[in-house]
mmCIF file of C-alpha atoms and ligand atoms in Angstrom:
data_model
loop_
_atom_site.group_PDB
_atom_site.id
_atom_site.type_symbol
_atom_site.label_atom_id
_atom_site.label_comp_id
_atom_site.label_asym_id
_atom_site.label_seq_id
_atom_site.Cartn_x
_atom_site.Cartn_y
_atom_site.Cartn_z
ATOM 1 C CA MET A 4 -1.031 -35.875 7.477
ATOM 2 C CA GLU A 5 0.929 -33.315 9.469
ATOM 3 C CA PHE A 6 -1.015 -30.178 10.402
ATOM 4 C CA THR A 7 0.300 -26.851 11.612
ATOM 5 C CA GLY A 8 -1.276 -23.588 12.677
ATOM 6 C CA ARG A 9 -4.865 -23.273 11.583
ATOM 7 C CA GLY A 10 -5.208 -26.768 10.148
ATOM 8 C CA TRP A 11 -2.910 -26.416 7.153
ATOM 9 C CA SER A 12 -0.156 -28.939 6.471
ATOM 10 C CA ALA A 13 3.473 -27.801 6.745
ATOM 11 C CA LYS A 14 3.740 -28.356 2.984
ATOM 12 C CA ASP A 15 0.790 -26.060 2.246
ATOM 13 C CA ILE A 16 2.240 -23.366 4.479
ATOM 14 C CA LEU A 17 5.674 -23.690 2.893
ATOM 15 C CA HIS A 18 4.334 -23.270 -0.645
ATOM 16 C CA MET A 19 1.953 -20.463 0.293
ATOM 17 C CA LYS A 20 4.849 -18.620 1.943
ATOM 18 C CA ARG A 21 6.701 -18.926 -1.335
ATOM 19 C CA CYS A 22 3.615 -17.523 -3.140
ATOM 20 C CA LEU A 23 3.729 -14.490 -0.830
ATOM 21 C CA ASN A 24 7.463 -14.015 -1.450
ATOM 22 C CA LEU A 25 6.825 -14.126 -5.184
ATOM 23 C CA ALA A 26 3.852 -11.778 -4.824
ATOM 24 C CA GLU A 27 6.026 -9.196 -3.089
ATOM 25 C CA LYS A 28 8.246 -8.965 -6.156
ATOM 26 C CA GLY A 29 5.409 -7.016 -7.783
ATOM 27 C CA LYS A 30 5.593 -4.306 -5.105
ATOM 28 C CA TYR A 31 5.833 -0.728 -6.470
ATOM 29 C CA GLN A 32 4.682 -1.954 -9.919
ATOM 30 C CA VAL A 33 1.153 -3.369 -9.637
ATOM 31 C CA GLY A 34 -0.609 -0.020 -9.173
ATOM 32 C CA ASP A 35 -3.983 -0.531 -7.557
ATOM 33 C CA ASN A 36 -3.936 -4.261 -8.294
ATOM 34 C CA PRO A 37 -3.048 -6.796 -5.586
ATOM 35 C CA MET A 38 0.370 -8.464 -5.318
ATOM 36 C CA VAL A 39 -0.187 -12.163 -6.121
ATOM 37 C CA GLY A 40 2.100 -15.190 -6.413
ATOM 38 C CA SER A 41 1.538 -18.779 -7.573
ATOM 39 C CA VAL A 42 3.440 -22.064 -7.183
ATOM 40 C CA TRP A 43 2.675 -25.217 -9.196
ATOM 41 C CA LEU A 44 3.477 -28.588 -7.726
ATOM 42 C CA LYS A 45 3.506 -32.178 -9.060
ATOM 43 C CA GLY A 46 4.110 -34.608 -6.219
ATOM 44 C CA ASP A 47 6.822 -32.839 -4.250
ATOM 45 C CA GLU A 48 8.385 -31.179 -7.275
ATOM 46 C CA ILE A 49 7.862 -27.506 -8.059
ATOM 47 C CA ILE A 50 7.040 -27.370 -11.769
ATOM 48 C CA SER A 51 6.582 -23.629 -12.078
ATOM 49 C CA GLU A 52 6.225 -20.313 -10.246
ATOM 50 C CA GLY A 53 4.716 -17.007 -11.271
ATOM 51 C CA PHE A 54 3.637 -13.609 -10.004
ATOM 52 C CA HIS A 55 1.757 -10.498 -11.118
ATOM 53 C CA LYS A 56 4.659 -8.315 -12.268
ATOM 54 C CA LYS A 57 2.990 -5.014 -13.009
ATOM 55 C CA PHE A 58 -0.323 -3.329 -13.641
ATOM 56 C CA GLY A 59 -1.911 -4.767 -16.800
ATOM 57 C CA ALA A 60 0.523 -7.734 -16.984
ATOM 58 C CA ASP A 61 -0.386 -11.436 -16.672
ATOM 59 C CA HIS A 62 -1.969 -12.593 -13.455
ATOM 60 C CA ALA A 63 0.216 -14.884 -11.313
ATOM 61 C CA GLU A 64 -1.526 -18.100 -12.443
ATOM 62 C CA VAL A 65 -1.065 -17.232 -16.135
ATOM 63 C CA ASP A 66 2.572 -16.245 -15.569
ATOM 64 C CA ALA A 67 3.221 -19.646 -13.912
ATOM 65 C CA TRP A 68 1.341 -21.462 -16.708
ATOM 66 C CA LYS A 69 3.485 -19.749 -19.363
ATOM 67 C CA LYS A 70 6.665 -20.570 -17.450
ATOM 68 C CA ALA A 71 5.516 -24.224 -17.265
ATOM 69 C CA GLY A 72 5.416 -24.268 -21.098
ATOM 70 C CA GLN A 73 1.646 -23.649 -21.437
ATOM 71 C CA PRO A 74 0.524 -27.263 -20.715
ATOM 72 C CA SER A 75 -3.009 -28.237 -21.777
ATOM 73 C CA THR A 76 -3.634 -30.226 -18.564
ATOM 74 C CA PHE A 77 -2.233 -30.331 -15.038
ATOM 75 C CA ASN A 78 -4.453 -33.039 -13.643
ATOM 76 C CA GLU A 79 -2.070 -34.574 -11.109
ATOM 77 C CA GLY A 80 -0.882 -31.266 -9.787
ATOM 78 C CA THR A 81 -1.614 -28.787 -7.004
ATOM 79 C CA ILE A 82 -1.777 -25.074 -7.744
ATOM 80 C CA TYR A 83 -1.066 -22.635 -4.927
ATOM 81 C CA VAL A 84 -2.131 -19.062 -5.460
ATOM 82 C CA SER A 85 -2.175 -16.326 -2.827
ATOM 83 C CA LEU A 86 -5.430 -14.671 -4.000
ATOM 84 C CA GLU A 87 -8.667 -16.141 -5.340
ATOM 85 C CA PRO A 88 -8.466 -16.587 -9.129
ATOM 86 C CA CYS A 89 -10.530 -13.992 -11.004
ATOM 87 C CA ASN A 90 -13.740 -14.909 -12.717
ATOM 88 C CA HIS A 91 -14.305 -11.844 -14.893
ATOM 89 C CA HIS A 92 -12.835 -10.220 -17.990
ATOM 90 C CA GLY A 93 -10.583 -7.341 -16.975
ATOM 91 C CA LYS A 94 -7.346 -6.442 -18.758
ATOM 92 C CA THR A 95 -6.825 -10.223 -19.120
ATOM 93 C CA PRO A 96 -9.275 -13.174 -19.527
ATOM 94 C CA PRO A 97 -10.604 -14.922 -16.376
ATOM 95 C CA CYS A 98 -8.003 -17.134 -14.673
ATOM 96 C CA SER A 99 -10.760 -19.508 -13.544
ATOM 97 C CA ASP A 100 -11.320 -20.485 -17.240
ATOM 98 C CA LEU A 101 -7.673 -21.487 -17.584
ATOM 99 C CA LEU A 102 -7.646 -23.458 -14.307
ATOM 100 C CA ILE A 103 -10.834 -25.340 -15.203
ATOM 101 C CA ARG A 104 -9.274 -26.345 -18.539
ATOM 102 C CA LEU A 105 -6.128 -27.561 -16.763
ATOM 103 C CA ARG A 106 -8.103 -29.538 -14.157
ATOM 104 C CA PRO A 107 -5.495 -29.638 -11.356
ATOM 105 C CA LYS A 108 -6.211 -32.109 -8.579
ATOM 106 C CA ARG A 109 -6.190 -29.393 -5.952
ATOM 107 C CA ILE A 110 -6.095 -25.599 -5.736
ATOM 108 C CA VAL A 111 -4.948 -23.953 -2.490
ATOM 109 C CA ILE A 112 -5.801 -20.258 -2.153
ATOM 110 C CA GLY A 113 -4.492 -17.644 0.281
ATOM 111 C CA SER A 114 -7.429 -15.231 0.547
ATOM 112 C CA THR A 115 -10.818 -14.657 -1.011
ATOM 113 C CA ASP A 116 -10.610 -11.629 -3.331
ATOM 114 C CA PRO A 117 -12.688 -8.792 -1.783
ATOM 115 C CA ASP A 118 -13.201 -7.108 -5.187
ATOM 116 C CA ILE A 119 -16.955 -7.291 -5.819
ATOM 117 C CA ARG A 120 -16.351 -8.665 -9.325
ATOM 118 C CA VAL A 121 -14.738 -11.758 -7.726
ATOM 119 C CA ALA A 122 -15.742 -12.058 -4.007
ATOM 120 C CA GLY A 123 -16.023 -15.855 -3.818
ATOM 121 C CA LYS A 124 -17.378 -16.323 -7.355
ATOM 122 C CA GLY A 125 -13.990 -17.584 -8.620
ATOM 123 C CA ILE A 126 -13.809 -20.181 -5.829
ATOM 124 C CA LYS A 127 -17.408 -21.287 -6.419
ATOM 125 C CA ARG A 128 -16.865 -21.725 -10.138
ATOM 126 C CA LEU A 129 -13.729 -23.822 -9.576
ATOM 127 C CA SER A 130 -15.418 -25.969 -6.905
ATOM 128 C CA ASP A 131 -18.524 -26.423 -9.058
ATOM 129 C CA SER A 132 -16.280 -27.783 -11.805
ATOM 130 C CA GLY A 133 -15.220 -30.625 -9.465
ATOM 131 C CA ILE A 134 -11.730 -29.376 -8.510
ATOM 132 C CA GLU A 135 -10.833 -29.621 -4.809
ATOM 133 C CA VAL A 136 -10.451 -26.001 -3.685
ATOM 134 C CA LEU A 137 -9.200 -24.927 -0.252
ATOM 135 C CA SER A 138 -9.053 -21.274 0.745
ATOM 136 C CA GLY A 139 -7.616 -19.320 3.689
ATOM 137 C CA CYS A 140 -4.017 -20.592 3.801
ATOM 138 C CA LEU A 141 -1.922 -17.734 5.306
ATOM 139 C CA ASP A 142 -4.896 -15.440 4.790
ATOM 140 C CA ARG A 143 -3.769 -13.041 7.535
ATOM 141 C CA GLU A 144 -0.265 -12.766 6.104
ATOM 142 C CA ASN A 145 -1.626 -12.120 2.607
ATOM 143 C CA ARG A 146 -4.063 -9.501 3.879
ATOM 144 C CA TRP A 147 -1.154 -7.772 5.597
ATOM 145 C CA LEU A 148 0.988 -7.800 2.449
ATOM 146 C CA ASN A 149 -1.941 -6.420 0.442
ATOM 147 C CA ARG A 150 -3.335 -4.137 3.164
ATOM 148 C CA HIS A 151 -3.743 -1.198 0.766
ATOM 149 C CA TYR A 152 -5.779 -3.319 -1.656
ATOM 150 C CA PHE A 153 -7.941 -4.958 1.039
ATOM 151 C CA THR A 154 -8.674 -1.628 2.778
ATOM 152 C CA GLN A 155 -9.802 -0.001 -0.467
ATOM 153 C CA ARG A 156 -11.942 -2.937 -1.616
ATOM 154 C CA GLU A 157 -13.504 -3.602 1.807
ATOM 155 C CA CYS A 158 -13.786 -0.093 3.290
ATOM 156 C CA HIS A 159 -14.127 1.860 0.012
ATOM 157 C CA ARG A 160 -11.420 4.304 1.026
ATOM 158 C CA PRO A 161 -7.637 4.384 0.670
ATOM 159 C CA PHE A 162 -5.309 2.936 3.289
ATOM 160 C CA VAL A 163 -4.054 6.079 5.071
ATOM 161 C CA THR A 164 -0.454 6.411 6.259
ATOM 162 C CA LEU A 165 0.538 9.516 8.223
ATOM 163 C CA LYS A 166 4.237 10.379 8.106
ATOM 164 C CA TRP A 167 6.168 13.205 9.662
ATOM 165 C CA ALA A 168 9.671 14.012 10.915
ATOM 166 C CA GLU A 169 10.171 15.687 14.268
ATOM 167 C CA THR A 170 13.105 16.970 16.281
ATOM 168 C CA LEU A 171 14.151 15.431 19.566
ATOM 169 C CA GLU A 172 12.280 18.372 21.120
ATOM 170 C CA GLY A 173 9.045 17.401 19.318
ATOM 171 C CA LYS A 174 8.975 20.133 16.641
ATOM 172 C CA VAL A 175 8.210 19.711 12.945
ATOM 173 C CA GLY A 176 8.921 23.174 11.562
ATOM 174 C CA GLN A 177 9.914 26.746 12.119
ATOM 175 C CA SER A 178 7.342 29.503 11.798
ATOM 176 C CA GLN A 179 9.870 32.204 10.944
ATOM 177 C CA ALA A 180 11.659 30.194 8.247
ATOM 178 C CA LYS A 181 11.952 32.030 4.951
ATOM 179 C CA PRO A 182 10.128 30.319 2.080
ATOM 180 C CA GLN A 183 12.205 27.468 0.670
ATOM 181 C CA SER A 184 14.607 27.422 3.641
ATOM 182 C CA ARG A 185 12.685 24.865 5.595
ATOM 183 C CA LEU A 186 13.910 23.152 8.708
ATOM 184 C CA ILE A 187 15.813 20.016 7.709
ATOM 185 C CA ILE A 188 15.150 17.509 10.493
ATOM 186 C CA SER A 189 16.092 14.024 9.362
ATOM 187 C CA GLY A 190 19.220 12.597 7.744
ATOM 188 C CA GLN A 191 19.823 11.149 4.285
ATOM 189 C CA ALA A 192 18.864 7.565 5.229
ATOM 190 C CA ALA A 193 15.494 8.720 6.575
ATOM 191 C CA LEU A 194 14.987 10.678 3.372
ATOM 192 C CA VAL A 195 15.375 7.462 1.385
ATOM 193 C CA TYR A 196 12.960 5.784 3.819
ATOM 194 C CA GLY A 197 10.421 8.561 3.155
ATOM 195 C CA HIS A 198 10.788 8.134 -0.586
ATOM 196 C CA ARG A 199 10.296 4.387 -0.262
ATOM 197 C CA LEU A 200 7.016 5.189 1.488
ATOM 198 C CA ARG A 201 6.116 7.426 -1.462
ATOM 199 C CA ALA A 202 6.830 4.547 -3.869
ATOM 200 C CA GLU A 203 4.493 2.294 -1.872
ATOM 201 C CA HIS A 204 1.554 4.698 -2.057
ATOM 202 C CA GLN A 205 -0.580 5.791 -4.948
ATOM 203 C CA ALA A 206 -1.118 9.338 -3.747
ATOM 204 C CA ILE A 207 0.497 11.896 -1.415
ATOM 205 C CA LEU A 208 -1.461 14.610 0.350
ATOM 206 C CA VAL A 209 -0.113 17.830 1.847
ATOM 207 C CA GLY A 210 -1.783 20.885 3.284
ATOM 208 C CA GLY A 211 -1.615 24.312 1.699
ATOM 209 C CA GLY A 212 0.484 25.591 4.636
ATOM 210 C CA THR A 213 3.274 23.189 3.694
ATOM 211 C CA ILE A 214 3.180 24.243 0.049
ATOM 212 C CA LEU A 215 3.486 27.888 1.077
ATOM 213 C CA ALA A 216 6.208 27.270 3.674
ATOM 214 C CA ASP A 217 8.321 24.620 1.967
ATOM 215 C CA ASN A 218 7.385 24.505 -1.728
ATOM 216 C CA PRO A 219 8.193 20.755 -1.626
ATOM 217 C CA LYS A 220 8.848 18.778 -4.819
ATOM 218 C CA LEU A 221 6.749 15.765 -3.699
ATOM 219 C CA ASN A 222 8.177 13.459 -6.377
ATOM 220 C CA LEU A 223 10.210 10.258 -6.144
ATOM 221 C CA ARG A 224 13.929 11.012 -6.305
ATOM 222 C CA ASN A 225 15.657 8.733 -3.819
ATOM 223 C CA PHE A 226 13.934 5.446 -4.611
ATOM 224 C CA THR A 227 12.924 3.603 -7.775
ATOM 225 C CA GLY A 228 9.288 3.407 -8.827
ATOM 226 C CA ASN A 229 6.605 5.773 -9.951
ATOM 227 C CA SER A 230 5.958 9.169 -8.376
ATOM 228 C CA PRO A 231 2.574 9.084 -6.659
ATOM 229 C CA LYS A 232 -0.188 11.481 -7.629
ATOM 230 C CA VAL A 233 -0.223 14.614 -5.486
ATOM 231 C CA LEU A 234 -3.188 16.090 -3.665
ATOM 232 C CA VAL A 235 -3.005 19.534 -2.096
ATOM 233 C CA TRP A 236 -5.658 20.404 0.410
ATOM 234 C CA TRP A 237 -6.244 24.165 0.586
ATOM 235 C CA LYS A 238 -8.709 25.830 2.941
ATOM 236 C CA ARG A 239 -9.128 28.693 0.514
ATOM 237 C CA PRO A 240 -8.253 28.910 -3.202
ATOM 238 C CA SER A 241 -4.480 28.743 -3.655
ATOM 239 C CA PRO A 242 -3.037 32.225 -3.183
ATOM 240 C CA GLU A 243 -0.032 32.017 -5.429
ATOM 241 C CA GLN A 244 1.682 29.993 -8.096
ATOM 242 C CA THR A 245 4.005 27.342 -6.721
ATOM 243 C CA PHE A 246 6.316 24.897 -8.431
ATOM 244 C CA LEU A 247 3.337 22.525 -8.622
ATOM 245 C CA PHE A 248 2.051 24.537 -11.525
ATOM 246 C CA GLN A 249 5.348 24.220 -13.375
ATOM 247 C CA THR A 250 6.030 20.477 -13.087
ATOM 248 C CA ASN A 251 4.786 17.410 -14.908
ATOM 249 C CA LEU A 252 3.591 15.888 -11.627
ATOM 250 C CA GLU A 253 0.005 14.761 -11.746
ATOM 251 C CA PHE A 254 -1.620 16.860 -9.030
ATOM 252 C CA LYS A 255 -5.020 17.979 -7.884
ATOM 253 C CA GLU A 256 -6.003 20.838 -5.642
ATOM 254 C CA ILE A 257 -8.888 20.253 -3.274
ATOM 255 C CA VAL A 258 -10.426 23.371 -1.781
ATOM 256 C CA HIS A 259 -12.573 22.859 1.311
ATOM 257 C CA ALA A 260 -12.477 24.425 4.757
ATOM 258 C CA SER A 261 -12.521 21.040 6.479
ATOM 259 C CA LEU A 262 -11.041 17.650 5.749
ATOM 260 C CA LYS A 263 -14.493 16.137 6.272
ATOM 261 C CA ASP A 264 -15.781 18.067 3.264
ATOM 262 C CA ALA A 265 -12.653 17.299 1.233
ATOM 263 C CA TRP A 266 -12.708 13.563 2.024
ATOM 264 C CA PRO A 267 -15.070 12.357 -0.781
ATOM 265 C CA GLU A 268 -12.846 14.041 -3.405
ATOM 266 C CA ILE A 269 -9.740 12.594 -1.766
ATOM 267 C CA ILE A 270 -11.235 9.078 -1.853
ATOM 268 C CA GLU A 271 -12.104 9.436 -5.503
ATOM 269 C CA TYR A 272 -8.598 10.496 -6.459
ATOM 270 C CA ALA A 273 -6.284 8.573 -4.138
ATOM 271 C CA GLY A 274 -6.851 4.951 -5.243
ATOM 272 C CA ASN A 275 -5.716 2.258 -2.779
ATOM 273 C CA SER A 276 -3.343 4.250 -0.649
ATOM 274 C CA LEU A 277 -2.715 7.763 0.611
ATOM 275 C CA LEU A 278 0.472 9.026 2.262
ATOM 276 C CA VAL A 279 -0.207 12.171 4.282
ATOM 277 C CA GLU A 280 3.013 14.196 4.534
ATOM 278 C CA GLY A 281 1.755 17.123 6.576
ATOM 279 C CA GLY A 282 1.945 19.651 8.000
ATOM 280 C CA PRO A 283 0.659 19.238 11.534
ATOM 281 C CA LYS A 284 -2.713 20.948 10.960
ATOM 282 C CA THR A 285 -3.493 18.499 8.173
ATOM 283 C CA GLN A 286 -2.217 15.478 10.120
ATOM 284 C CA THR A 287 -4.289 16.562 13.129
ATOM 285 C CA GLN A 288 -7.476 16.643 11.068
ATOM 286 C CA PHE A 289 -6.836 13.077 9.886
ATOM 287 C CA ILE A 290 -6.148 11.993 13.477
ATOM 288 C CA GLU A 291 -9.276 13.723 14.820
ATOM 289 C CA MET A 292 -11.422 12.030 12.183
ATOM 290 C CA GLY A 293 -9.857 8.642 13.030
ATOM 291 C CA LEU A 294 -8.774 8.405 9.402
ATOM 292 C CA TRP A 295 -5.433 6.648 9.714
ATOM 293 C CA ASP A 296 -4.163 3.081 9.446
ATOM 294 C CA GLU A 297 -0.452 3.532 10.101
ATOM 295 C CA ILE A 298 1.768 6.333 11.448
ATOM 296 C CA HIS A 299 5.482 6.654 10.636
ATOM 297 C CA ARG A 300 7.030 9.157 13.051
ATOM 298 C CA ILE A 301 10.667 9.873 12.267
ATOM 299 C CA VAL A 302 12.460 11.328 15.283
ATOM 300 C CA SER A 303 15.902 12.931 14.897
ATOM 301 C CA GLN A 304 18.366 11.903 17.592
ATOM 302 C CA ASN A 305 20.400 15.102 17.162
ATOM 303 C CA PRO A 306 19.530 17.534 19.982
ATOM 304 C CA GLN A 307 18.974 21.274 19.711
ATOM 305 C CA HIS A 308 17.396 21.735 16.337
ATOM 306 C CA PRO A 309 15.686 25.087 16.005
ATOM 307 C CA GLY A 310 11.921 24.833 15.475
ATOM 308 C CA ASP A 311 8.761 26.088 17.133
ATOM 309 C CA ILE A 312 5.885 24.291 15.356
ATOM 310 C CA ALA A 313 4.747 21.358 17.484
ATOM 311 C CA ALA A 314 4.439 17.855 16.066
ATOM 312 C CA PRO A 315 0.936 16.391 15.919
ATOM 313 C CA THR A 316 -0.258 14.716 19.122
ATOM 314 C CA LEU A 317 -0.372 10.959 18.668
ATOM 315 C CA PRO A 318 -3.903 9.540 18.744
ATOM 316 C CA ASP A 319 -5.008 7.938 22.049
ATOM 317 C CA ASN A 320 -5.437 4.583 20.309
ATOM 318 C CA ALA A 321 -1.961 4.592 18.704
ATOM 319 C CA GLN A 322 -0.017 1.464 19.551
ATOM 320 C CA LEU A 323 3.718 1.323 18.910
ATOM 321 C CA VAL A 324 4.408 -1.736 16.757
ATOM 322 C CA ASP A 325 7.978 -1.145 15.625
ATOM 323 C CA SER A 326 10.950 1.181 16.027
ATOM 324 C CA ILE A 327 13.697 1.189 13.414
ATOM 325 C CA PRO A 328 17.009 3.030 13.806
ATOM 326 C CA ILE A 329 17.853 4.685 10.478
ATOM 327 C CA GLY A 330 21.105 6.646 10.387
ATOM 328 C CA SER A 331 20.804 9.483 12.903
ATOM 329 C CA ASP A 332 17.021 8.988 13.247
ATOM 330 C CA ILE A 333 14.568 6.469 14.674
ATOM 331 C CA VAL A 334 11.336 5.625 12.865
ATOM 332 C CA TYR A 335 8.469 4.764 15.215
ATOM 333 C CA ILE A 336 5.578 2.910 13.584
ATOM 334 C CA TYR A 337 2.108 2.901 15.136
ATOM 335 C CA HIS A 338 -1.125 1.061 14.365
ATOM 336 C CA PRO A 339 -4.582 1.677 15.836
ATOM 337 C CA LYS A 340 -5.152 -0.500 18.920
ATOM 338 C CA LYS A 341 -7.592 -3.284 18.093
HETATM 339 N N1 NAP B 417 8.522 17.856 9.685
HETATM 340 C C1 NAP B 417 7.636 17.425 8.829
HETATM 341 O O1 NAP B 417 7.503 16.232 8.610
HETATM 342 C C2 NAP B 417 6.777 18.428 8.126
HETATM 343 C C3 NAP B 417 5.994 18.025 7.053
HETATM 344 C C4 NAP B 417 5.195 18.956 6.426
HETATM 345 C C5 NAP B 417 5.201 20.255 6.878
HETATM 346 N N2 NAP B 417 5.988 20.622 7.907
HETATM 347 C C6 NAP B 417 5.999 21.988 8.393
HETATM 348 O O2 NAP B 417 4.693 22.310 8.822
HETATM 349 C C7 NAP B 417 4.457 23.692 8.616
HETATM 350 C C8 NAP B 417 3.133 23.882 7.899
HETATM 351 O O3 NAP B 417 2.180 23.170 8.570
HETATM 352 P P1 NAP B 417 0.703 23.687 8.890
HETATM 353 O O4 NAP B 417 0.152 22.778 9.909
HETATM 354 O O5 NAP B 417 0.739 25.140 9.158
HETATM 355 O O6 NAP B 417 -0.007 23.542 7.496
HETATM 356 P P2 NAP B 417 -0.570 22.337 6.626
HETATM 357 O O7 NAP B 417 -1.149 21.308 7.508
HETATM 358 O O8 NAP B 417 0.442 21.922 5.621
HETATM 359 O O9 NAP B 417 -1.694 23.064 5.829
HETATM 360 C C9 NAP B 417 -2.929 23.371 6.383
HETATM 361 C C10 NAP B 417 -2.990 24.836 6.708
HETATM 362 O O10 NAP B 417 -2.618 25.608 5.577
HETATM 363 C C11 NAP B 417 -3.240 26.854 5.645
HETATM 364 N N3 NAP B 417 -3.912 27.140 4.373
HETATM 365 C C12 NAP B 417 -4.746 26.337 3.702
HETATM 366 N N4 NAP B 417 -5.162 26.914 2.569
HETATM 367 C C13 NAP B 417 -4.585 28.138 2.554
HETATM 368 C C14 NAP B 417 -4.623 29.227 1.656
HETATM 369 N N5 NAP B 417 -5.286 29.169 0.511
HETATM 370 N N6 NAP B 417 -3.919 30.327 1.972
HETATM 371 C C15 NAP B 417 -3.193 30.387 3.098
HETATM 372 N N7 NAP B 417 -3.123 29.390 3.979
HETATM 373 C C16 NAP B 417 -3.799 28.269 3.696
HETATM 374 C C17 NAP B 417 -4.292 26.776 6.714
HETATM 375 O O11 NAP B 417 -3.866 27.511 7.816
HETATM 376 P P3 NAP B 417 -4.875 28.294 8.763
HETATM 377 O O12 NAP B 417 -5.563 27.235 9.551
HETATM 378 O O13 NAP B 417 -3.966 29.160 9.572
HETATM 379 O O14 NAP B 417 -5.800 29.063 7.868
HETATM 380 C C18 NAP B 417 -4.403 25.295 6.992
HETATM 381 O O15 NAP B 417 -4.792 24.934 8.258
HETATM 382 C C19 NAP B 417 5.632 24.204 7.826
HETATM 383 O O16 NAP B 417 6.506 24.879 8.705
HETATM 384 C C20 NAP B 417 6.314 22.990 7.320
HETATM 385 O O17 NAP B 417 7.699 23.170 7.181
HETATM 386 C C21 NAP B 417 6.776 19.742 8.540
#
């Protein structure tokens, strides 16, 4: 048998890659569930494929089973699935029950599910039933795709993305701007990019200073998907009515002098993922507490913007992992150095 990478055959890797491609189709729709894909194989022929389409919908294995015509057995086949099959009753019955009934020859799994209701119990149950089960195929790639889900289930906090736009001169705002005439820094393409980030996250957080200065809408307008929940962190009770009180956006005000004190409430509300949109005082508190997993810094390439409020200082452990030209801007993406 031909082996590649960490001991997996080229065929296993090929089909698991396909599972991950299928899984990604559920992006923006699965809520705080993981993105999961499944491929069913008999000999070298793909019999069926499935994925978890949206929150509350069939799991990937069940979707593939339905597309295969709901067979009662699959005993010569191999089932690839990018996440450990569940072993508990949630919105749908346990997938492990279905797979045990089908008795495939082999089940190849991407990653163990870190959710405490599963956490290896699905794999054990399948193995105990006599099915050959192999786990860990493209585990790293699957963990990356589902980094919001894995962070929440393993660290019991949301994955935190910091995002801001700054001028070529390193400024993010203008202190003398009149309310609702904020400094526009980035171009239309970067705006769409920012809204795509919103669609990927379950909650957005901004500081009270930004609400007072910009009165931002904080909804999803330039990308398809659901508007994330909004969290506003005030140091003191909110001083005036803003648009937030007149929209249908689901929002929550958190009143604490420090982010440290606000953090437990933020965790409770944010779900898997939090996009911090500023301003710099709020971003700086996240950076100082080491509470960030990814930074998206959008830098305008047009010189001589006005502006006198300095951008946050990048953390010492920030490592540049990508830079993407977008229209008249460049997006720099950073991860914490390992
Ligand atoms: N370019 C970008 O990507 C971007 C994004 C967002 C915002 N901005 C700009 O950033 C500026 C605002 O940023 P920021 O760092 O000052 O604020 P912020 O981080 O949005 O909010 C935190 C600050 O708001 C103030 N605040 C909190 N609760 C308050 C209350 N109840 N009443 C009055 N003030 C309260 C506090 O200021 P004190 O510490 O002074 O009490 C607090 O430190 C604006 O000019 C905005 O346009 C730029």
